[in-house]
Amino acid sequence: MNPITSSYLQDFWRPGAWLLTRDHKRIGWMYMASITFFFFIGGFAAMLLRMELLTAEGDLLSAEFYNRIFSLHGIVMVWFFLIPSIPATMGNFLLPMMLGAKDLAFPKLNLLSWYIYAVGGLFTIATVIAGGVDTGWTFYTPYATLFSNSAVLLAAAGVFVVGFSSILTGLNFIVSIHTLRVKGLAWMKLPLFVWAMYATSLVMVLATPVLSVALLLIGLERSLGIGIFDPALGGDPLLFQHLFWFYSHPAVYIMILPAMGVVSEIISCFARKRIFGYRGMVISILAIALFGFVVWGHHMFVSGQSLYAGVLFSLLTFLVAVPSAIKTLNWAATLHGGQIRFDAPMIYALSFLGLFTIGGLTGIFLASLALDVHLHDSYFVTAHFHYIMVGGAVTAYMGGLHYWWPKITGRLYPEAPARIAALTLFVGFNLTFYPQFILGYSGMPRRYYDYPEAFEFLHIISSVGSVVLAVGYLLPLGYLFWSLKKGELASANPWKSSGLEWQCPSPPPVDNFVSPPRPGEPYDYE
Amino acid sequence: MSSAADVQAPFSAFPPAASDYALQVDHLYLALLVVSGVLVAVLVGWVAYSGLRFRAGGGRVSKGRVWGGNKLEVGFALGLLGCFLVFFLWGGWLYLKTYNDPRSMLTINVIAKQWMWKIQHPSGAREINTLHVPVGQPIRLQLSSQDVIHSFSVPALRLKRDALPEQYTQVSFTAKRAGVYRLFCAEYCGTDHSGMRGKVVVLSPAAYQRWQLKNAQPRSLAEEGAALFKAHQCSACHHEGTHAAPKLAGLPGTWVLLQNGQRVRADDNYLRRAILQPQSQVVDTYPASMPAYQGQVSEVELLKLLAYIKSLSAEENP
């Protein structure tokens, strides 16, 4: 096989060509298949929750089962879908091409990180077989260590293991961006997607070990009875929350920064406009990654941490919102004077813009201390983080998937069903989650299996919305599969994009570039 | 499961406001709704306008950038930051006002356990999943948990506070409108988390007096504590004029010098530890002779002992 002329997809049906591959593009595929599997498991769990919540009484499931299902939903969606989503699929696939390289810096490490992910995934599947875990994705102590009668150790082991896969991916990306840029590709000429991957990787490498430590301590306390979080043994239950959120707040930026990168590429390309304020965008990305590390205490305003710590964390949280707002301004300004096309990726990007803005602004509500006291652990919080993680991160993932589909597969996706799916998702998402803001302010607490009847009407709307949302996610599963065989063959650059990755053929050969690429200015559309 | 204990009230986007504070929180919420509503409307309007005006194939070609990039970004950032600071100060001021209220108040103890709320009034009256309070009187709730973390949440008061094991947390409020309001556990606490619901009954002063009379107990919390104090033979060392143990009358709220050189405030959390694990904080100049009572006194008995110890100071300085 000639690495310069033959498509990386040759030998498609030989398992060894996948399981032993070191090609970043194939590893990207393997991640895509695995996270899609987990996405639909997590989605199925979400549908069960919404069906139970159709009525105020607990009737469909038992309380115990409901708690295990929402825990499964959270754990699977956060660690087995969202965290790896864009970095491990599109990041793996595109980063080397955007740098003008043949592969990542450490191809074997890249394959190892997928295997580690797979082992973590097996632990999670084992957790389900063992009857599930009922701690929520947050594993709060002392519930998780002393009181829960469920498979806490298995679940924590899965999350512990999968953490190493993000650390290795992050490390690989950082080294690749530093060392593999093609001649002429200066830092300030990098696409914003690459900057986003860089910032995300820094957060992955620096924050994930803290989560690993916290989970390890849970394991020690639960299995050996060492008093770390148990106050009766001199431990401190709030210590766990500090450690957990020291990772899990930055983890939100692990999910949203890549989404911001994807959206920057799409908006600029489909508006045929240079991105507005490139330098401001780069500074904002780095500022978000940095400030993201010092706001964890805003998850603990009612927990009993010092009141003055609460005040400081509130102030820092307001500050971290500023760079996100600048990015939103710049995306909006990029539209001005463009030649805008509304293909499916652009519909997703504009959905992202609206949903992310609502998610961000409701974050400001939660940063305001007195308001957070009322809204904390209510459906307002549930709605807020779904606007960021689903409305933001998943919408951008879908947009990116469609945008780069021709490059990844060498086939075009069918445009009409893709637009219908994008609009269905937008409508379904808002129908599902907007009512939850109202529910939250009116007093509906999170993680409730049954609830006072007064809240029933809005829960019904939300459940109906979730069905629309489910249809919106099943549609692409269908037509994208269809396009693999029957889709129109794609040219090298169907969107006339200025990105380096489009200088490779579609699908790219094993070594990506036929001749060394020549980088110009980023977003050279005018 | 759901209906029996629930307060029957229709849905309302704004829950009933049982205190002045609740209305102040609503004002903050409304202000943020207006500001963010305007921002979202501007964004949506702008995207719709650009989509129509600059649609590909529309025949209009516009070139170059329109405004100076840096100036727009910096101006926008500063404007937004100013706006954010207003909300920061507003929210922070209300927060400190609630959680840091120094006034002396009627203190009611709340003990959370899987899956119920136990309320212990200073009069000795006890309730489960229901809290009766009078209108107009500042109330401080002192929360603790017998097992996992729970959170005492009353939407009508816009209040919420976690109840932690082996530690006291406080929250205070002054109800202004009589009524029956929902009480929830807001922190996930296991299987029956959603069943941990109850109500807060705010009564007019006259009705509250009637309730108190009806629920009168032979002994107050402090009197029960006095009996326990004797039964556990605490008085053998902690008696008038002794040098074997620190004097308890007048102790609560003062600063104490420990043997390790640390100065700590003798608040309820200190007193609690001093009973359960006295070796962890021996007072300077006293022998470390007190036995640990961990596992020997229950959560409720602790509250009684604390009430008794605090009542000693009141006797000394009436």
Short mmCIF file of C-alpha atoms in Angstrom, two decimals, chain A residues 52-259:
data_model
loop_
_atom_site.label_atom_id
_atom_site.label_comp_id
_atom_site.label_asym_id
_atom_site.label_seq_id
_atom_site.Cartn_x
_atom_site.Cartn_y
_atom_site.Cartn_z
CA GLU A 52 -40.80 8.41 34.48
CA LEU A 53 -41.16 12.17 34.93
CA LEU A 54 -44.23 12.34 32.68
CA THR A 55 -46.32 11.91 35.80
CA ALA A 56 -45.84 13.34 39.27
CA GLU A 57 -46.15 9.96 40.93
CA GLY A 58 -43.36 7.48 40.67
CA ASP A 59 -44.96 4.77 38.57
CA LEU A 60 -42.83 3.52 35.69
CA LEU A 61 -39.60 2.73 37.54
CA SER A 62 -38.73 2.22 41.19
CA ALA A 63 -36.95 5.05 43.04
CA GLU A 64 -33.87 2.91 43.33
CA PHE A 65 -33.82 2.14 39.62
CA TYR A 66 -34.45 5.77 38.71
CA ASN A 67 -31.43 6.83 40.77
CA ARG A 68 -29.26 4.25 39.04
CA ILE A 69 -30.46 5.37 35.64
CA PHE A 70 -29.71 9.08 36.20
CA SER A 71 -26.29 8.12 37.57
CA LEU A 72 -25.61 6.01 34.49
CA HIS A 73 -26.81 8.84 32.23
CA GLY A 74 -24.44 11.32 33.88
CA ILE A 75 -21.39 9.07 34.06
CA VAL A 76 -21.72 7.81 30.49
CA MET A 77 -22.51 11.17 28.93
CA VAL A 78 -19.79 13.11 30.75
CA TRP A 79 -16.85 10.72 30.65
CA PHE A 80 -17.62 8.37 27.81
CA PHE A 81 -19.16 10.84 25.37
CA LEU A 82 -18.63 14.55 26.06
CA ILE A 83 -15.06 14.63 27.33
CA PRO A 84 -13.66 12.57 24.43
CA SER A 85 -16.24 13.75 21.87
CA ILE A 86 -14.65 16.45 19.73
CA PRO A 87 -10.99 16.06 20.77
CA ALA A 88 -10.80 12.29 20.35
CA THR A 89 -12.72 12.13 17.07
CA MET A 90 -12.25 15.36 15.09
CA GLY A 91 -9.17 16.36 17.07
CA ASN A 92 -7.50 13.05 16.30
CA PHE A 93 -8.60 13.10 12.70
CA LEU A 94 -7.91 16.73 11.84
CA LEU A 95 -5.19 18.05 14.09
CA PRO A 96 -2.26 16.53 12.17
CA MET A 97 -3.74 17.73 8.87
CA MET A 98 -4.32 21.22 10.22
CA LEU A 99 -0.67 21.25 11.27
CA GLY A 100 0.44 19.91 7.89
CA ALA A 101 1.76 16.71 9.50
CA LYS A 102 1.56 13.01 8.68
CA ASP A 103 0.34 11.97 12.11
CA LEU A 104 0.40 12.98 15.76
CA ALA A 105 3.70 13.13 17.61
CA PHE A 106 3.14 9.75 19.34
CA PRO A 107 1.01 7.45 17.16
CA LYS A 108 1.40 4.40 19.41
CA LEU A 109 0.43 6.43 22.48
CA ASN A 110 -2.62 7.53 20.54
CA LEU A 111 -3.66 3.92 19.98
CA LEU A 112 -2.95 3.16 23.63
CA SER A 113 -5.26 5.98 24.70
CA TRP A 114 -8.10 4.35 22.74
CA TYR A 115 -7.43 1.00 24.42
CA ILE A 116 -7.46 2.68 27.82
CA TYR A 117 -10.77 4.29 26.91
CA ALA A 118 -12.09 0.88 25.92
CA VAL A 119 -11.01 -0.66 29.24
CA GLY A 120 -12.72 2.19 31.10
CA GLY A 121 -15.80 1.54 29.00
CA LEU A 122 -15.73 -2.16 29.92
CA PHE A 123 -15.70 -1.21 33.61
CA THR A 124 -18.75 0.95 33.00
CA ILE A 125 -20.56 -1.86 31.21
CA ALA A 126 -19.57 -4.16 34.08
CA THR A 127 -21.08 -1.60 36.47
CA VAL A 128 -24.38 -1.87 34.64
CA ILE A 129 -24.25 -5.67 34.71
CA ALA A 130 -23.50 -5.55 38.43
CA GLY A 131 -26.74 -3.62 38.94
CA GLY A 132 -25.54 -0.09 38.43
CA VAL A 133 -24.40 2.70 40.69
CA ASP A 134 -26.66 5.17 42.51
CA THR A 135 -24.35 8.01 43.53
CA GLY A 136 -24.97 10.33 40.59
CA TRP A 137 -22.00 11.25 38.41
CA THR A 138 -20.75 13.41 41.28
CA PHE A 139 -19.91 10.57 43.74
CA TYR A 140 -20.49 12.86 46.74
CA THR A 141 -19.17 11.60 50.07
CA PRO A 142 -20.00 10.26 52.57
CA TYR A 143 -22.86 8.79 50.51
CA ALA A 144 -20.54 7.17 47.97
CA THR A 145 -18.08 5.83 50.51
CA LEU A 146 -20.21 4.77 53.48
CA PHE A 147 -23.87 4.53 52.52
CA SER A 148 -24.44 3.51 48.91
CA ASN A 149 -25.30 -0.15 48.31
CA SER A 150 -24.32 -0.19 44.67
CA ALA A 151 -21.34 -0.81 42.40
CA VAL A 152 -19.48 2.36 43.40
CA LEU A 153 -16.02 0.82 43.14
CA LEU A 154 -16.58 -0.51 39.63
CA ALA A 155 -18.02 2.76 38.40
CA ALA A 156 -15.25 4.82 40.00
CA ALA A 157 -12.67 2.45 38.52
CA GLY A 158 -14.12 3.03 35.04
CA VAL A 159 -13.90 6.80 35.41
CA PHE A 160 -10.43 6.51 36.96
CA VAL A 161 -9.17 4.46 34.00
CA VAL A 162 -10.75 6.58 31.30
CA GLY A 163 -9.05 9.64 32.82
CA PHE A 164 -5.69 8.32 31.66
CA SER A 165 -6.93 8.20 28.11
CA SER A 166 -7.70 11.93 28.23
CA ILE A 167 -4.34 12.68 29.81
CA LEU A 168 -2.52 10.79 27.02
CA THR A 169 -4.57 12.43 24.28
CA GLY A 170 -3.90 15.86 25.81
CA LEU A 171 -0.20 15.19 26.06
CA ASN A 172 -0.06 13.95 22.47
CA PHE A 173 -1.85 17.06 21.19
CA ILE A 174 0.33 19.50 23.12
CA VAL A 175 3.54 17.93 21.85
CA SER A 176 2.18 17.69 18.30
CA ILE A 177 1.17 21.35 18.19
CA HIS A 178 4.55 22.42 19.52
CA THR A 179 6.68 20.25 17.27
CA LEU A 180 4.82 19.24 14.11
CA ARG A 181 3.70 22.55 12.58
CA VAL A 182 4.66 22.59 8.92
CA LYS A 183 7.20 25.19 7.80
CA GLY A 184 5.56 28.61 7.67
CA LEU A 185 2.75 27.78 10.08
CA ALA A 186 3.34 30.30 12.87
CA TRP A 187 1.38 30.18 16.13
CA MET A 188 -0.76 33.15 15.15
CA LYS A 189 -1.63 31.47 11.85
CA LEU A 190 -3.11 28.38 13.50
CA PRO A 191 -6.81 27.77 12.99
CA LEU A 192 -8.85 28.48 16.13
CA PHE A 193 -9.75 24.79 16.21
CA VAL A 194 -6.07 24.03 16.87
CA TRP A 195 -5.87 26.71 19.56
CA ALA A 196 -8.98 25.22 21.14
CA MET A 197 -7.39 21.75 21.10
CA TYR A 198 -4.25 23.21 22.65
CA ALA A 199 -6.13 24.87 25.52
CA THR A 200 -8.31 21.80 26.03
CA SER A 201 -5.26 19.56 26.17
CA LEU A 202 -3.66 21.75 28.84
CA VAL A 203 -6.79 21.46 30.95
CA MET A 204 -6.95 17.69 30.41
CA VAL A 205 -3.36 17.18 31.46
CA LEU A 206 -3.53 19.47 34.50
CA ALA A 207 -7.02 18.76 35.89
CA THR A 208 -7.62 15.05 35.25
CA PRO A 209 -5.02 13.82 37.78
CA VAL A 210 -6.96 15.58 40.55
CA LEU A 211 -10.07 13.60 39.64
CA SER A 212 -8.01 10.40 39.61
CA VAL A 213 -6.76 11.17 43.10
CA ALA A 214 -10.26 11.94 44.37
CA LEU A 215 -11.60 8.65 42.97
CA LEU A 216 -8.66 6.73 44.37
CA LEU A 217 -9.39 8.18 47.82
CA ILE A 218 -13.04 7.12 47.46
CA GLY A 219 -11.81 3.62 46.71
CA LEU A 220 -9.53 3.63 49.76
CA GLU A 221 -12.23 4.86 52.10
CA ARG A 222 -14.92 2.55 50.74
CA SER A 223 -12.81 -0.61 50.65
CA LEU A 224 -10.37 -0.13 53.54
CA GLY A 225 -12.26 2.29 55.79
CA ILE A 226 -9.46 4.87 55.84
CA GLY A 227 -11.01 8.09 57.14
CA ILE A 228 -10.50 10.67 54.46
CA PHE A 229 -13.98 12.01 53.91
CA ASP A 230 -15.75 10.35 56.87
CA PRO A 231 -16.05 12.98 59.62
CA ALA A 232 -16.47 10.29 62.29
CA LEU A 233 -12.89 9.25 61.51
CA GLY A 234 -11.62 12.81 61.36
CA GLY A 235 -12.20 13.20 57.63
CA ASP A 236 -13.97 16.01 55.83
CA PRO A 237 -16.86 15.33 53.44
CA LEU A 238 -16.43 18.75 51.83
CA LEU A 239 -12.85 17.90 50.87
CA PHE A 240 -14.24 15.54 48.27
CA GLN A 241 -16.38 18.28 46.75
CA HIS A 242 -13.34 20.54 46.48
CA LEU A 243 -11.28 17.84 44.74
CA PHE A 244 -14.15 16.76 42.53
CA TRP A 245 -15.02 20.24 41.30
CA PHE A 246 -11.38 21.22 40.91
CA TYR A 247 -11.51 18.75 38.03
CA SER A 248 -15.15 18.84 37.07
CA HIS A 249 -15.47 22.55 36.58
CA PRO A 250 -12.51 22.71 34.19
CA ALA A 251 -14.04 19.59 32.61
CA VAL A 252 -16.87 21.81 31.41
CA TYR A 253 -14.24 23.75 29.47
CA ILE A 254 -12.84 20.46 28.14
CA MET A 255 -16.29 20.06 26.60
CA ILE A 256 -16.97 23.61 25.44
CA LEU A 257 -13.57 24.84 24.19
CA PRO A 258 -13.40 22.26 21.37
CA ALA A 259 -16.98 23.18 20.49
#
